[in-house]
Amino acid sequence: MQTQFQFINDCLIEHQPLWRFEPFQSSIQPSLPWQETHPQLCQWLESLSPSQIENLKADSDLALDEISVFLPDLPSLLRHTQLESMALDGLALERGLDSGIPGRKLEQIMAMGEAAIQSHQGEEWLEWCSGKGYLGRILTTQTDQPVTSFEYQQALCDSGQQA
């Protein structure tokens, strides 16, 4: 698992300009933040028609094939991040714990929480990019273990404190 983690870590560090930016802020700029490091990728992205974009969104294999031309590590990264399916029974939440969580997001958080609980071997939780802390609340109420949550966006932290 250490080798797998190291590969993922190295890929993320190497390709930070591609994912570590604020898209809505960057969209008002004349060029993409990775223009200098990935000019061919930028040219390809800018050449896509709306229908091509829809096709890529609908066909992840096609998207992987086309993007891999510019990011050769992508297929390996995908293999390293694939997880085996787990049988989930569903969690019984305390009354009101799901308050404010939209339906689809609640389903995702409950599935993630249950899968994490099944594999958990520690005595506490670290919730990274915690948003409003919904997952952390589920983890702590299901396991009676403390959760430390990290979130960069202050507005999400404030909103989570009030939920």
PDB file of C-alpha atoms in Angstrom:
ATOM      1  CA  MET A   1       0.000   0.000   0.000  1.00  0.00           C
ATOM      2  CA  GLN A   2       2.931   2.350   0.663  1.00  0.00           C
ATOM      3  CA  THR A   3       4.065   2.007  -2.969  1.00  0.00           C
ATOM      4  CA  GLN A   4       0.537   2.735  -4.165  1.00  0.00           C
ATOM      5  CA  PHE A   5       0.270   5.791  -1.920  1.00  0.00           C
ATOM      6  CA  GLN A   6       3.686   7.066  -3.017  1.00  0.00           C
ATOM      7  CA  PHE A   7       2.777   6.759  -6.703  1.00  0.00           C
ATOM      8  CA  ILE A   8      -0.481   8.672  -6.179  1.00  0.00           C
ATOM      9  CA  ASN A   9       1.315  11.301  -4.096  1.00  0.00           C
ATOM     10  CA  ASP A  10       4.045  11.767  -6.706  1.00  0.00           C
ATOM     11  CA  CYS A  11       1.480  12.139  -9.517  1.00  0.00           C
ATOM     12  CA  LEU A  12      -0.520  14.686  -7.564  1.00  0.00           C
ATOM     13  CA  ILE A  13       2.575  16.723  -6.759  1.00  0.00           C
ATOM     14  CA  GLU A  14       3.850  16.587 -10.334  1.00  0.00           C
ATOM     15  CA  HIS A  15       0.521  17.701 -11.765  1.00  0.00           C
ATOM     16  CA  GLN A  16      -0.513  20.261  -9.119  1.00  0.00           C
ATOM     17  CA  PRO A  17      -1.044  23.059 -11.652  1.00  0.00           C
ATOM     18  CA  LEU A  18      -3.795  20.956 -13.252  1.00  0.00           C
ATOM     19  CA  TRP A  19      -5.901  20.564 -10.128  1.00  0.00           C
ATOM     20  CA  ARG A  20      -4.798  23.123  -7.543  1.00  0.00           C
ATOM     21  CA  PHE A  21      -6.456  26.288  -8.736  1.00  0.00           C
ATOM     22  CA  GLU A  22      -9.772  28.061  -8.389  1.00  0.00           C
ATOM     23  CA  PRO A  23     -11.632  27.373 -11.649  1.00  0.00           C
ATOM     24  CA  PHE A  24     -14.116  30.222 -11.379  1.00  0.00           C
ATOM     25  CA  GLN A  25     -11.351  32.711 -10.612  1.00  0.00           C
ATOM     26  CA  SER A  26      -9.162  31.326 -13.395  1.00  0.00           C
ATOM     27  CA  SER A  27     -11.944  31.453 -15.955  1.00  0.00           C
ATOM     28  CA  ILE A  28     -11.669  35.241 -16.086  1.00  0.00           C
ATOM     29  CA  GLN A  29      -7.955  35.026 -16.889  1.00  0.00           C
ATOM     30  CA  PRO A  30      -6.779  35.074 -20.527  1.00  0.00           C
ATOM     31  CA  SER A  31      -4.943  31.743 -20.153  1.00  0.00           C
ATOM     32  CA  LEU A  32      -5.158  28.573 -18.097  1.00  0.00           C
ATOM     33  CA  PRO A  33      -2.846  28.224 -15.068  1.00  0.00           C
ATOM     34  CA  TRP A  34      -1.045  25.303 -16.710  1.00  0.00           C
ATOM     35  CA  GLN A  35      -0.555  27.007 -20.086  1.00  0.00           C
ATOM     36  CA  GLU A  36       3.245  27.037 -19.807  1.00  0.00           C
ATOM     37  CA  THR A  37       3.637  23.492 -18.490  1.00  0.00           C
ATOM     38  CA  HIS A  38       1.012  21.809 -20.704  1.00  0.00           C
ATOM     39  CA  PRO A  39       0.546  23.933 -23.847  1.00  0.00           C
ATOM     40  CA  GLN A  40      -0.586  21.010 -26.019  1.00  0.00           C
ATOM     41  CA  LEU A  41      -3.233  20.023 -23.482  1.00  0.00           C
ATOM     42  CA  CYS A  42      -4.499  23.613 -23.484  1.00  0.00           C
ATOM     43  CA  GLN A  43      -4.670  23.680 -27.269  1.00  0.00           C
ATOM     44  CA  TRP A  44      -6.595  20.417 -27.316  1.00  0.00           C
ATOM     45  CA  LEU A  45      -9.039  21.586 -24.623  1.00  0.00           C
ATOM     46  CA  GLU A  46      -9.667  24.867 -26.414  1.00  0.00           C
ATOM     47  CA  SER A  47     -10.301  23.017 -29.686  1.00  0.00           C
ATOM     48  CA  LEU A  48     -13.116  20.857 -28.262  1.00  0.00           C
ATOM     49  CA  SER A  49     -16.641  21.586 -29.423  1.00  0.00           C
ATOM     50  CA  PRO A  50     -19.563  21.406 -26.972  1.00  0.00           C
ATOM     51  CA  SER A  51     -20.651  18.087 -28.503  1.00  0.00           C
ATOM     52  CA  GLN A  52     -17.142  16.641 -28.141  1.00  0.00           C
ATOM     53  CA  ILE A  53     -17.137  17.697 -24.495  1.00  0.00           C
ATOM     54  CA  GLU A  54     -20.488  15.965 -23.967  1.00  0.00           C
ATOM     55  CA  ASN A  55     -19.128  12.793 -25.607  1.00  0.00           C
ATOM     56  CA  LEU A  56     -16.077  12.816 -23.333  1.00  0.00           C
ATOM     57  CA  LYS A  57     -18.248  13.371 -20.257  1.00  0.00           C
ATOM     58  CA  ALA A  58     -20.472  10.454 -21.267  1.00  0.00           C
ATOM     59  CA  ASP A  59     -17.632   8.033 -22.087  1.00  0.00           C
ATOM     60  CA  SER A  60     -14.922   7.886 -19.426  1.00  0.00           C
ATOM     61  CA  ASP A  61     -12.887   5.335 -21.420  1.00  0.00           C
ATOM     62  CA  LEU A  62     -12.783   7.678 -24.407  1.00  0.00           C
ATOM     63  CA  ALA A  63     -11.839  10.583 -22.142  1.00  0.00           C
ATOM     64  CA  LEU A  64      -9.044   8.519 -20.581  1.00  0.00           C
ATOM     65  CA  ASP A  65      -7.678   7.543 -23.996  1.00  0.00           C
ATOM     66  CA  GLU A  66      -7.690  11.100 -25.300  1.00  0.00           C
ATOM     67  CA  ILE A  67      -6.337  12.803 -22.178  1.00  0.00           C
ATOM     68  CA  SER A  68      -3.610  10.158 -21.744  1.00  0.00           C
ATOM     69  CA  VAL A  69      -1.930  11.532 -24.858  1.00  0.00           C
ATOM     70  CA  PHE A  70      -1.103  14.611 -22.759  1.00  0.00           C
ATOM     71  CA  LEU A  71      -0.857  12.924 -19.346  1.00  0.00           C
ATOM     72  CA  PRO A  72       0.797   9.523 -19.861  1.00  0.00           C
ATOM     73  CA  ASP A  73       0.663   8.654 -16.125  1.00  0.00           C
ATOM     74  CA  LEU A  74      -3.126   8.875 -16.093  1.00  0.00           C
ATOM     75  CA  PRO A  75      -3.894   5.180 -16.840  1.00  0.00           C
ATOM     76  CA  SER A  76      -1.481   4.083 -14.080  1.00  0.00           C
ATOM     77  CA  LEU A  77      -2.960   6.617 -11.695  1.00  0.00           C
ATOM     78  CA  LEU A  78      -6.420   5.265 -12.436  1.00  0.00           C
ATOM     79  CA  ARG A  79      -5.270   1.689 -11.746  1.00  0.00           C
ATOM     80  CA  HIS A  80      -3.687   2.758  -8.449  1.00  0.00           C
ATOM     81  CA  THR A  81      -6.876   4.486  -7.303  1.00  0.00           C
ATOM     82  CA  GLN A  82      -9.384   1.736  -8.135  1.00  0.00           C
ATOM     83  CA  LEU A  83     -10.904   0.167  -5.049  1.00  0.00           C
ATOM     84  CA  GLU A  84     -12.593  -3.181  -4.727  1.00  0.00           C
ATOM     85  CA  SER A  85     -16.356  -3.082  -4.287  1.00  0.00           C
ATOM     86  CA  MET A  86     -17.631  -3.586  -0.764  1.00  0.00           C
ATOM     87  CA  ALA A  87     -20.946  -5.018   0.342  1.00  0.00           C
ATOM     88  CA  LEU A  88     -22.751  -2.286   2.243  1.00  0.00           C
ATOM     89  CA  ASP A  89     -25.758  -2.850   4.485  1.00  0.00           C
ATOM     90  CA  GLY A  90     -26.604   0.819   5.060  1.00  0.00           C
ATOM     91  CA  LEU A  91     -26.158   2.918   8.159  1.00  0.00           C
ATOM     92  CA  ALA A  92     -28.879   3.828  10.619  1.00  0.00           C
ATOM     93  CA  LEU A  93     -28.410   7.529  11.345  1.00  0.00           C
ATOM     94  CA  GLU A  94     -29.447   9.322  14.489  1.00  0.00           C
ATOM     95  CA  ARG A  95     -32.513  11.478  13.999  1.00  0.00           C
ATOM     96  CA  GLY A  96     -31.644  14.852  12.466  1.00  0.00           C
ATOM     97  CA  LEU A  97     -28.074  13.918  11.557  1.00  0.00           C
ATOM     98  CA  ASP A  98     -28.956  14.087   7.878  1.00  0.00           C
ATOM     99  CA  SER A  99     -30.516  17.537   8.190  1.00  0.00           C
ATOM    100  CA  GLY A 100     -29.393  19.866   5.420  1.00  0.00           C
ATOM    101  CA  ILE A 101     -27.680  17.183   3.325  1.00  0.00           C
ATOM    102  CA  PRO A 102     -29.157  16.895  -0.188  1.00  0.00           C
ATOM    103  CA  GLY A 103     -30.329  13.368  -1.162  1.00  0.00           C
ATOM    104  CA  ARG A 104     -27.589  12.287  -3.588  1.00  0.00           C
ATOM    105  CA  LYS A 105     -24.860  13.761  -1.392  1.00  0.00           C
ATOM    106  CA  LEU A 106     -26.330  11.950   1.624  1.00  0.00           C
ATOM    107  CA  GLU A 107     -26.224   8.630  -0.252  1.00  0.00           C
ATOM    108  CA  GLN A 108     -22.575   9.210  -1.186  1.00  0.00           C
ATOM    109  CA  ILE A 109     -21.573  10.255   2.329  1.00  0.00           C
ATOM    110  CA  MET A 110     -23.340   7.298   3.926  1.00  0.00           C
ATOM    111  CA  ALA A 111     -21.717   4.830   1.509  1.00  0.00           C
ATOM    112  CA  MET A 112     -18.287   6.400   2.022  1.00  0.00           C
ATOM    113  CA  GLY A 113     -18.784   6.429   5.783  1.00  0.00           C
ATOM    114  CA  GLU A 114     -19.867   2.795   5.951  1.00  0.00           C
ATOM    115  CA  ALA A 115     -16.997   1.653   3.719  1.00  0.00           C
ATOM    116  CA  ALA A 116     -14.514   3.636   5.810  1.00  0.00           C
ATOM    117  CA  ILE A 117     -15.901   2.189   9.046  1.00  0.00           C
ATOM    118  CA  GLN A 118     -15.617  -1.369   7.707  1.00  0.00           C
ATOM    119  CA  SER A 119     -11.925  -0.849   6.893  1.00  0.00           C
ATOM    120  CA  HIS A 120     -11.011   1.392   9.839  1.00  0.00           C
ATOM    121  CA  GLN A 121      -8.351   0.164  12.242  1.00  0.00           C
ATOM    122  CA  GLY A 122      -7.572   3.314  14.194  1.00  0.00           C
ATOM    123  CA  GLU A 123      -8.951   5.081  17.222  1.00  0.00           C
ATOM    124  CA  GLU A 124      -9.738   8.398  15.574  1.00  0.00           C
ATOM    125  CA  TRP A 125     -10.554   9.901  12.179  1.00  0.00           C
ATOM    126  CA  LEU A 126      -8.934  12.528   9.978  1.00  0.00           C
ATOM    127  CA  GLU A 127     -11.387  14.113   7.552  1.00  0.00           C
ATOM    128  CA  TRP A 128      -9.494  15.930   4.802  1.00  0.00           C
ATOM    129  CA  CYS A 129     -11.276  18.567   2.670  1.00  0.00           C
ATOM    130  CA  SER A 130     -14.175  18.178   5.047  1.00  0.00           C
ATOM    131  CA  GLY A 131     -16.512  20.754   3.568  1.00  0.00           C
ATOM    132  CA  LYS A 132     -19.300  21.232   6.092  1.00  0.00           C
ATOM    133  CA  GLY A 133     -18.211  18.188   8.106  1.00  0.00           C
ATOM    134  CA  TYR A 134     -21.123  15.910   7.222  1.00  0.00           C
ATOM    135  CA  LEU A 135     -18.954  12.798   6.812  1.00  0.00           C
ATOM    136  CA  GLY A 136     -17.154  13.509  10.086  1.00  0.00           C
ATOM    137  CA  ARG A 137     -20.449  13.721  11.964  1.00  0.00           C
ATOM    138  CA  ILE A 138     -21.519  10.357  10.604  1.00  0.00           C
ATOM    139  CA  LEU A 139     -18.160   8.759  11.442  1.00  0.00           C
ATOM    140  CA  THR A 140     -18.106  10.027  15.019  1.00  0.00           C
ATOM    141  CA  THR A 141     -21.729   9.091  15.770  1.00  0.00           C
ATOM    142  CA  GLN A 142     -21.289   5.599  14.300  1.00  0.00           C
ATOM    143  CA  THR A 143     -17.960   4.817  16.008  1.00  0.00           C
ATOM    144  CA  ASP A 144     -17.788   7.066  19.095  1.00  0.00           C
ATOM    145  CA  GLN A 145     -14.303   8.074  17.943  1.00  0.00           C
ATOM    146  CA  PRO A 146     -13.077  11.662  17.608  1.00  0.00           C
ATOM    147  CA  VAL A 147     -12.833  13.301  14.185  1.00  0.00           C
ATOM    148  CA  THR A 148     -10.367  16.017  13.225  1.00  0.00           C
ATOM    149  CA  SER A 149     -11.631  17.843  10.152  1.00  0.00           C
ATOM    150  CA  PHE A 150      -9.580  20.028   7.815  1.00  0.00           C
ATOM    151  CA  GLU A 151     -11.212  22.464   5.404  1.00  0.00           C
ATOM    152  CA  TYR A 152      -9.578  25.316   3.518  1.00  0.00           C
ATOM    153  CA  GLN A 153     -12.717  27.319   2.708  1.00  0.00           C
ATOM    154  CA  GLN A 154     -13.823  29.312   5.745  1.00  0.00           C
ATOM    155  CA  ALA A 155     -17.385  29.722   4.433  1.00  0.00           C
ATOM    156  CA  LEU A 156     -17.856  25.933   4.453  1.00  0.00           C
ATOM    157  CA  CYS A 157     -16.482  25.707   7.995  1.00  0.00           C
ATOM    158  CA  ASP A 158     -18.852  28.439   9.177  1.00  0.00           C
ATOM    159  CA  SER A 159     -21.820  26.821   7.444  1.00  0.00           C
ATOM    160  CA  GLY A 160     -20.928  23.419   8.879  1.00  0.00           C
ATOM    161  CA  GLN A 161     -20.806  24.842  12.401  1.00  0.00           C
ATOM    162  CA  GLN A 162     -24.391  26.055  12.034  1.00  0.00           C
ATOM    163  CA  ALA A 163     -25.786  22.849  10.510  1.00  0.00           C
TER     164      ALA A 163
END
